[in-house]
Amino acid sequence: MQPAYGGYQPYTAQAPYPGQYYAPAGYTNGYPNGGTYPDPAAAYPAWQNAPQMAPATGQTPMARPQQLYDPQMPQRQPSNSGGTPMPRPKTLNTKTKPALKSAMKTPSRSVSDPMGFGHRPRTQSDPHGTLKQFARARTNSVTARDIPDHLFFSIVGTSELRVQNVRPQLRNDLKQLIGTMWHPGIESEIMGPNHSWRVKFAKAPWSSVGTDAIMVLRMLNQFFNRIKMYYDFGTTLNSGLNPPRLVFVQAAEAGIWLNHFVAYFSRNGRKLTLVDPPAHVGGEIGARLRTAWPHKVELTDRPPDGGIYTVSLRGTYGSYDQHLFTSYALQEIRGLGFKLLATIPLAKRGSFGMGSRREVLVFQDMMIDSPSRPTQ
């Protein structure tokens, strides 16, 4: 048996718990069978004075840790079984479900609110108060569903263009075209409510003549090319509206490029001018009309202004039906693969249109295979 340390009594099966020992009755010397239990100090008298083993070189002897009592530290409660104490079972009320702790907390504001918006009382409706002010802040953000799918295009007076329900991308495209194709530029530009766009040109493009008129026609042709990438032409509204408005409907498939060209009749209706038509249209329209009206149609080309084709009736030809000549011209152009898409009303003064009506004809490629058209 190893010697006891620090005066502790060695453990035996009959050793009682530490503390005061009460000898059982019936034993004279406190031990059963009349035996004696030796005193550790008497059994090992030299143990207290025995030299202790010196620690090895470079090794620090470990001191026995002493447990200090701190009244502020929580003391561990002893368990009666020596193991981990069983958690206390929770009792739930089957009638009422206990509330969550997060719902019982009171929120505290750590950020100052000098305007007092955070302390505004909750109301059911506030059509004219602060809620309307908050909702109005989002009107500047333009989304696709904020803009109607119908676009209105109109030419006002001699120098103004108006477009309603225009998308920002299309507006930027049209503005870029104006800057590159109309050299006098723009006097003013106004973005009105409901996505309306109003442009006032320098000089008077809609009543121009000569080379400026050709420039205007080409600009209108490019307007249609750009608009048709986003919209399809619907109709022209001329009932009680001054000026008339061209109506476009949002295209089912955006980004499709279609060829267009413009044309106009002279005031007396005896001459048709085509601006930048495809080569096969400009080269064959005169021959087709001459076949329909032998010895009555003459051709006039303008080499300085490339892309300009003119077909007119001879001056020696007497009375004629103005509508008949117009019908034949539209018929032959359609036979070459282009249909009359729209007419653009212009100012009363100018060189476009027959009689007192000034308008530009817009033709669009029908995208069909025609025997008169060269195959690509």
PDB file of C-alpha atoms in Angstrom, residues 155-338:
ATOM      1  CA  ILE A 155     -45.429  67.925 -86.958  1.00  0.00           C
ATOM      2  CA  VAL A 156     -46.633  71.336 -85.810  1.00  0.00           C
ATOM      3  CA  GLY A 157     -46.329  74.501 -87.857  1.00  0.00           C
ATOM      4  CA  THR A 158     -43.126  74.966 -89.807  1.00  0.00           C
ATOM      5  CA  SER A 159     -40.482  74.191 -87.180  1.00  0.00           C
ATOM      6  CA  GLU A 160     -41.832  71.988 -84.381  1.00  0.00           C
ATOM      7  CA  LEU A 161     -41.940  68.258 -83.676  1.00  0.00           C
ATOM      8  CA  ARG A 162     -44.014  66.626 -80.934  1.00  0.00           C
ATOM      9  CA  VAL A 163     -43.805  63.034 -79.755  1.00  0.00           C
ATOM     10  CA  GLN A 164     -45.967  61.629 -76.950  1.00  0.00           C
ATOM     11  CA  ASN A 165     -45.352  58.422 -74.972  1.00  0.00           C
ATOM     12  CA  VAL A 166     -41.776  58.241 -76.206  1.00  0.00           C
ATOM     13  CA  ARG A 167     -39.260  55.933 -74.587  1.00  0.00           C
ATOM     14  CA  PRO A 168     -35.896  57.344 -73.472  1.00  0.00           C
ATOM     15  CA  GLN A 169     -33.921  55.149 -75.869  1.00  0.00           C
ATOM     16  CA  LEU A 170     -36.004  56.190 -78.878  1.00  0.00           C
ATOM     17  CA  ARG A 171     -35.859  59.839 -77.841  1.00  0.00           C
ATOM     18  CA  ASN A 172     -32.076  59.690 -77.735  1.00  0.00           C
ATOM     19  CA  ASP A 173     -31.979  58.056 -81.177  1.00  0.00           C
ATOM     20  CA  LEU A 174     -34.202  60.725 -82.720  1.00  0.00           C
ATOM     21  CA  LYS A 175     -32.244  63.514 -81.089  1.00  0.00           C
ATOM     22  CA  GLN A 176     -29.011  62.126 -82.477  1.00  0.00           C
ATOM     23  CA  LEU A 177     -30.525  61.964 -85.972  1.00  0.00           C
ATOM     24  CA  ILE A 178     -31.626  65.588 -85.764  1.00  0.00           C
ATOM     25  CA  GLY A 179     -28.146  66.683 -84.776  1.00  0.00           C
ATOM     26  CA  THR A 180     -26.510  64.876 -87.691  1.00  0.00           C
ATOM     27  CA  MET A 181     -29.090  65.486 -90.450  1.00  0.00           C
ATOM     28  CA  TRP A 182     -30.393  68.998 -89.775  1.00  0.00           C
ATOM     29  CA  HIS A 183     -27.370  71.283 -89.711  1.00  0.00           C
ATOM     30  CA  PRO A 184     -29.109  74.422 -88.367  1.00  0.00           C
ATOM     31  CA  GLY A 185     -29.781  72.435 -85.195  1.00  0.00           C
ATOM     32  CA  ILE A 186     -32.382  72.823 -82.438  1.00  0.00           C
ATOM     33  CA  GLU A 187     -33.543  76.022 -80.800  1.00  0.00           C
ATOM     34  CA  SER A 188     -35.243  74.461 -77.779  1.00  0.00           C
ATOM     35  CA  GLU A 189     -36.169  71.088 -76.347  1.00  0.00           C
ATOM     36  CA  ILE A 190     -38.809  70.427 -73.692  1.00  0.00           C
ATOM     37  CA  MET A 191     -39.528  67.199 -71.842  1.00  0.00           C
ATOM     38  CA  GLY A 192     -43.118  67.522 -70.710  1.00  0.00           C
ATOM     39  CA  PRO A 193     -45.225  65.347 -68.414  1.00  0.00           C
ATOM     40  CA  ASN A 194     -46.354  61.861 -69.374  1.00  0.00           C
ATOM     41  CA  HIS A 195     -43.194  61.215 -71.424  1.00  0.00           C
ATOM     42  CA  SER A 196     -43.866  63.879 -74.043  1.00  0.00           C
ATOM     43  CA  TRP A 197     -41.072  65.419 -76.077  1.00  0.00           C
ATOM     44  CA  ARG A 198     -41.261  68.772 -77.847  1.00  0.00           C
ATOM     45  CA  VAL A 199     -38.529  70.000 -80.195  1.00  0.00           C
ATOM     46  CA  LYS A 200     -38.333  73.351 -81.931  1.00  0.00           C
ATOM     47  CA  PHE A 201     -35.948  73.452 -84.870  1.00  0.00           C
ATOM     48  CA  ALA A 202     -33.848  76.353 -85.995  1.00  0.00           C
ATOM     49  CA  LYS A 203     -35.128  77.968 -89.197  1.00  0.00           C
ATOM     50  CA  ALA A 204     -38.258  76.294 -90.636  1.00  0.00           C
ATOM     51  CA  PRO A 205     -37.571  72.767 -91.905  1.00  0.00           C
ATOM     52  CA  TRP A 206     -41.185  71.810 -92.686  1.00  0.00           C
ATOM     53  CA  SER A 207     -41.580  74.637 -95.214  1.00  0.00           C
ATOM     54  CA  SER A 208     -38.108  74.495 -96.735  1.00  0.00           C
ATOM     55  CA  VAL A 209     -37.392  74.257-100.463  1.00  0.00           C
ATOM     56  CA  GLY A 210     -34.498  73.195-102.657  1.00  0.00           C
ATOM     57  CA  THR A 211     -31.646  71.259-101.080  1.00  0.00           C
ATOM     58  CA  ASP A 212     -32.982  71.911 -97.576  1.00  0.00           C
ATOM     59  CA  ALA A 213     -36.210  70.186 -98.569  1.00  0.00           C
ATOM     60  CA  ILE A 214     -34.278  67.090 -99.661  1.00  0.00           C
ATOM     61  CA  MET A 215     -32.470  67.151 -96.330  1.00  0.00           C
ATOM     62  CA  VAL A 216     -35.792  67.256 -94.486  1.00  0.00           C
ATOM     63  CA  LEU A 217     -37.169  64.338 -96.497  1.00  0.00           C
ATOM     64  CA  ARG A 218     -34.154  62.217 -95.686  1.00  0.00           C
ATOM     65  CA  MET A 219     -34.474  63.100 -92.014  1.00  0.00           C
ATOM     66  CA  LEU A 220     -38.143  62.060 -92.004  1.00  0.00           C
ATOM     67  CA  ASN A 221     -37.186  58.796 -93.677  1.00  0.00           C
ATOM     68  CA  GLN A 222     -34.656  58.088 -90.932  1.00  0.00           C
ATOM     69  CA  PHE A 223     -37.275  58.961 -88.317  1.00  0.00           C
ATOM     70  CA  PHE A 224     -39.452  56.166 -89.649  1.00  0.00           C
ATOM     71  CA  ASN A 225     -36.522  53.757 -89.770  1.00  0.00           C
ATOM     72  CA  ARG A 226     -35.811  54.371 -86.086  1.00  0.00           C
ATOM     73  CA  ILE A 227     -39.406  54.365 -84.895  1.00  0.00           C
ATOM     74  CA  LYS A 228     -40.205  51.179 -86.795  1.00  0.00           C
ATOM     75  CA  MET A 229     -37.533  49.349 -84.810  1.00  0.00           C
ATOM     76  CA  TYR A 230     -39.744  49.746 -81.723  1.00  0.00           C
ATOM     77  CA  TYR A 231     -43.267  50.354 -83.087  1.00  0.00           C
ATOM     78  CA  ASP A 232     -45.595  49.448 -85.932  1.00  0.00           C
ATOM     79  CA  PHE A 233     -47.506  52.164 -87.710  1.00  0.00           C
ATOM     80  CA  GLY A 234     -51.227  52.082 -86.999  1.00  0.00           C
ATOM     81  CA  THR A 235     -53.115  55.018 -88.471  1.00  0.00           C
ATOM     82  CA  THR A 236     -53.379  58.805 -88.622  1.00  0.00           C
ATOM     83  CA  LEU A 237     -55.756  60.653 -86.291  1.00  0.00           C
ATOM     84  CA  ASN A 238     -57.224  63.689 -88.003  1.00  0.00           C
ATOM     85  CA  SER A 239     -60.601  64.063 -86.285  1.00  0.00           C
ATOM     86  CA  GLY A 240     -60.691  67.379 -84.481  1.00  0.00           C
ATOM     87  CA  LEU A 241     -56.930  67.337 -83.930  1.00  0.00           C
ATOM     88  CA  ASN A 242     -54.680  70.100 -85.162  1.00  0.00           C
ATOM     89  CA  PRO A 243     -52.222  68.994 -86.324  1.00  0.00           C
ATOM     90  CA  PRO A 244     -52.958  65.368 -87.240  1.00  0.00           C
ATOM     91  CA  ARG A 245     -51.109  62.719 -85.265  1.00  0.00           C
ATOM     92  CA  LEU A 246     -49.496  59.541 -86.533  1.00  0.00           C
ATOM     93  CA  VAL A 247     -50.234  56.611 -84.225  1.00  0.00           C
ATOM     94  CA  PHE A 248     -47.682  53.861 -83.684  1.00  0.00           C
ATOM     95  CA  VAL A 249     -48.233  50.653 -81.710  1.00  0.00           C
ATOM     96  CA  GLN A 250     -45.498  48.824 -79.831  1.00  0.00           C
ATOM     97  CA  ALA A 251     -44.039  46.127 -82.060  1.00  0.00           C
ATOM     98  CA  ALA A 252     -44.311  42.477 -81.075  1.00  0.00           C
ATOM     99  CA  GLU A 253     -40.697  41.914 -82.186  1.00  0.00           C
ATOM    100  CA  ALA A 254     -38.489  44.933 -81.643  1.00  0.00           C
ATOM    101  CA  GLY A 255     -35.212  45.501 -83.449  1.00  0.00           C
ATOM    102  CA  ILE A 256     -36.304  44.438 -86.968  1.00  0.00           C
ATOM    103  CA  TRP A 257     -34.878  46.762 -89.603  1.00  0.00           C
ATOM    104  CA  LEU A 258     -37.130  47.460 -92.609  1.00  0.00           C
ATOM    105  CA  ASN A 259     -36.239  49.556 -95.631  1.00  0.00           C
ATOM    106  CA  HIS A 260     -38.208  52.757 -96.161  1.00  0.00           C
ATOM    107  CA  PHE A 261     -38.138  55.587 -98.626  1.00  0.00           C
ATOM    108  CA  VAL A 262     -40.225  58.724 -99.056  1.00  0.00           C
ATOM    109  CA  ALA A 263     -41.823  60.412-102.049  1.00  0.00           C
ATOM    110  CA  TYR A 264     -44.040  63.385-102.784  1.00  0.00           C
ATOM    111  CA  PHE A 265     -46.166  64.797-105.597  1.00  0.00           C
ATOM    112  CA  SER A 266     -45.874  68.278-106.972  1.00  0.00           C
ATOM    113  CA  ARG A 267     -48.577  70.863-106.388  1.00  0.00           C
ATOM    114  CA  ASN A 268     -50.214  70.269-109.741  1.00  0.00           C
ATOM    115  CA  GLY A 269     -49.911  66.494-109.321  1.00  0.00           C
ATOM    116  CA  ARG A 270     -48.010  65.994-112.614  1.00  0.00           C
ATOM    117  CA  LYS A 271     -44.674  64.994-111.098  1.00  0.00           C
ATOM    118  CA  LEU A 272     -43.618  62.325-108.605  1.00  0.00           C
ATOM    119  CA  THR A 273     -40.272  62.576-106.791  1.00  0.00           C
ATOM    120  CA  LEU A 274     -38.725  59.583-104.990  1.00  0.00           C
ATOM    121  CA  VAL A 275     -36.024  60.196-102.360  1.00  0.00           C
ATOM    122  CA  ASP A 276     -33.465  57.442-101.736  1.00  0.00           C
ATOM    123  CA  PRO A 277     -35.486  54.484-103.038  1.00  0.00           C
ATOM    124  CA  PRO A 278     -33.751  51.157-103.684  1.00  0.00           C
ATOM    125  CA  ALA A 279     -31.925  51.075-106.995  1.00  0.00           C
ATOM    126  CA  HIS A 280     -34.357  48.668-108.625  1.00  0.00           C
ATOM    127  CA  VAL A 281     -37.337  50.840-107.640  1.00  0.00           C
ATOM    128  CA  GLY A 282     -35.836  54.092-108.877  1.00  0.00           C
ATOM    129  CA  GLY A 283     -34.580  52.505-112.080  1.00  0.00           C
ATOM    130  CA  GLU A 284     -37.814  50.756-113.063  1.00  0.00           C
ATOM    131  CA  ILE A 285     -40.631  53.022-111.896  1.00  0.00           C
ATOM    132  CA  GLY A 286     -40.306  55.349-114.884  1.00  0.00           C
ATOM    133  CA  ALA A 287     -40.238  52.536-117.426  1.00  0.00           C
ATOM    134  CA  ARG A 288     -43.295  50.920-115.870  1.00  0.00           C
ATOM    135  CA  LEU A 289     -45.301  54.139-115.958  1.00  0.00           C
ATOM    136  CA  ARG A 290     -44.192  54.816-119.492  1.00  0.00           C
ATOM    137  CA  THR A 291     -45.465  51.384-120.487  1.00  0.00           C
ATOM    138  CA  ALA A 292     -48.820  52.178-118.890  1.00  0.00           C
ATOM    139  CA  TRP A 293     -48.967  55.636-120.515  1.00  0.00           C
ATOM    140  CA  PRO A 294     -46.994  55.545-123.781  1.00  0.00           C
ATOM    141  CA  HIS A 295     -45.476  58.865-124.970  1.00  0.00           C
ATOM    142  CA  LYS A 296     -46.905  60.659-121.946  1.00  0.00           C
ATOM    143  CA  VAL A 297     -44.264  60.056-119.254  1.00  0.00           C
ATOM    144  CA  GLU A 298     -40.773  61.555-119.178  1.00  0.00           C
ATOM    145  CA  LEU A 299     -37.861  60.742-116.831  1.00  0.00           C
ATOM    146  CA  THR A 300     -35.652  63.296-115.157  1.00  0.00           C
ATOM    147  CA  ASP A 301     -32.571  62.367-113.132  1.00  0.00           C
ATOM    148  CA  ARG A 302     -30.694  64.715-110.828  1.00  0.00           C
ATOM    149  CA  PRO A 303     -27.057  63.610-110.742  1.00  0.00           C
ATOM    150  CA  PRO A 304     -25.925  66.286-108.205  1.00  0.00           C
ATOM    151  CA  ASP A 305     -28.366  64.894-105.662  1.00  0.00           C
ATOM    152  CA  GLY A 306     -27.797  61.169-105.825  1.00  0.00           C
ATOM    153  CA  GLY A 307     -30.759  59.014-104.930  1.00  0.00           C
ATOM    154  CA  ILE A 308     -33.378  61.426-106.323  1.00  0.00           C
ATOM    155  CA  TYR A 309     -35.678  60.016-109.039  1.00  0.00           C
ATOM    156  CA  THR A 310     -38.388  62.006-110.790  1.00  0.00           C
ATOM    157  CA  VAL A 311     -41.244  60.776-112.966  1.00  0.00           C
ATOM    158  CA  SER A 312     -43.545  63.334-114.598  1.00  0.00           C
ATOM    159  CA  LEU A 313     -46.107  63.728-117.318  1.00  0.00           C
ATOM    160  CA  ARG A 314     -45.149  65.579-120.458  1.00  0.00           C
ATOM    161  CA  GLY A 315     -46.197  69.172-120.621  1.00  0.00           C
ATOM    162  CA  THR A 316     -47.779  68.643-124.007  1.00  0.00           C
ATOM    163  CA  TYR A 317     -50.172  66.177-122.497  1.00  0.00           C
ATOM    164  CA  GLY A 318     -53.524  67.863-122.099  1.00  0.00           C
ATOM    165  CA  SER A 319     -56.127  67.210-119.495  1.00  0.00           C
ATOM    166  CA  TYR A 320     -55.663  64.141-117.359  1.00  0.00           C
ATOM    167  CA  ASP A 321     -57.101  62.523-114.296  1.00  0.00           C
ATOM    168  CA  GLN A 322     -54.854  63.415-111.360  1.00  0.00           C
ATOM    169  CA  HIS A 323     -56.061  60.472-109.293  1.00  0.00           C
ATOM    170  CA  LEU A 324     -55.421  58.115-112.210  1.00  0.00           C
ATOM    171  CA  PHE A 325     -51.752  59.054-112.358  1.00  0.00           C
ATOM    172  CA  THR A 326     -51.449  58.664-108.584  1.00  0.00           C
ATOM    173  CA  SER A 327     -53.087  55.240-108.705  1.00  0.00           C
ATOM    174  CA  TYR A 328     -50.753  54.001-111.437  1.00  0.00           C
ATOM    175  CA  ALA A 329     -47.718  55.252-109.532  1.00  0.00           C
ATOM    176  CA  LEU A 330     -48.735  53.498-106.308  1.00  0.00           C
ATOM    177  CA  GLN A 331     -49.560  50.331-108.254  1.00  0.00           C
ATOM    178  CA  GLU A 332     -46.151  50.136-109.920  1.00  0.00           C
ATOM    179  CA  ILE A 333     -44.283  50.864-106.681  1.00  0.00           C
ATOM    180  CA  ARG A 334     -46.193  48.095-104.965  1.00  0.00           C
ATOM    181  CA  GLY A 335     -45.317  45.758-107.822  1.00  0.00           C
ATOM    182  CA  LEU A 336     -41.670  46.510-107.061  1.00  0.00           C
ATOM    183  CA  GLY A 337     -42.085  45.324-103.467  1.00  0.00           C
ATOM    184  CA  PHE A 338     -42.912  48.490-101.514  1.00  0.00           C
TER     185      PHE A 338
END
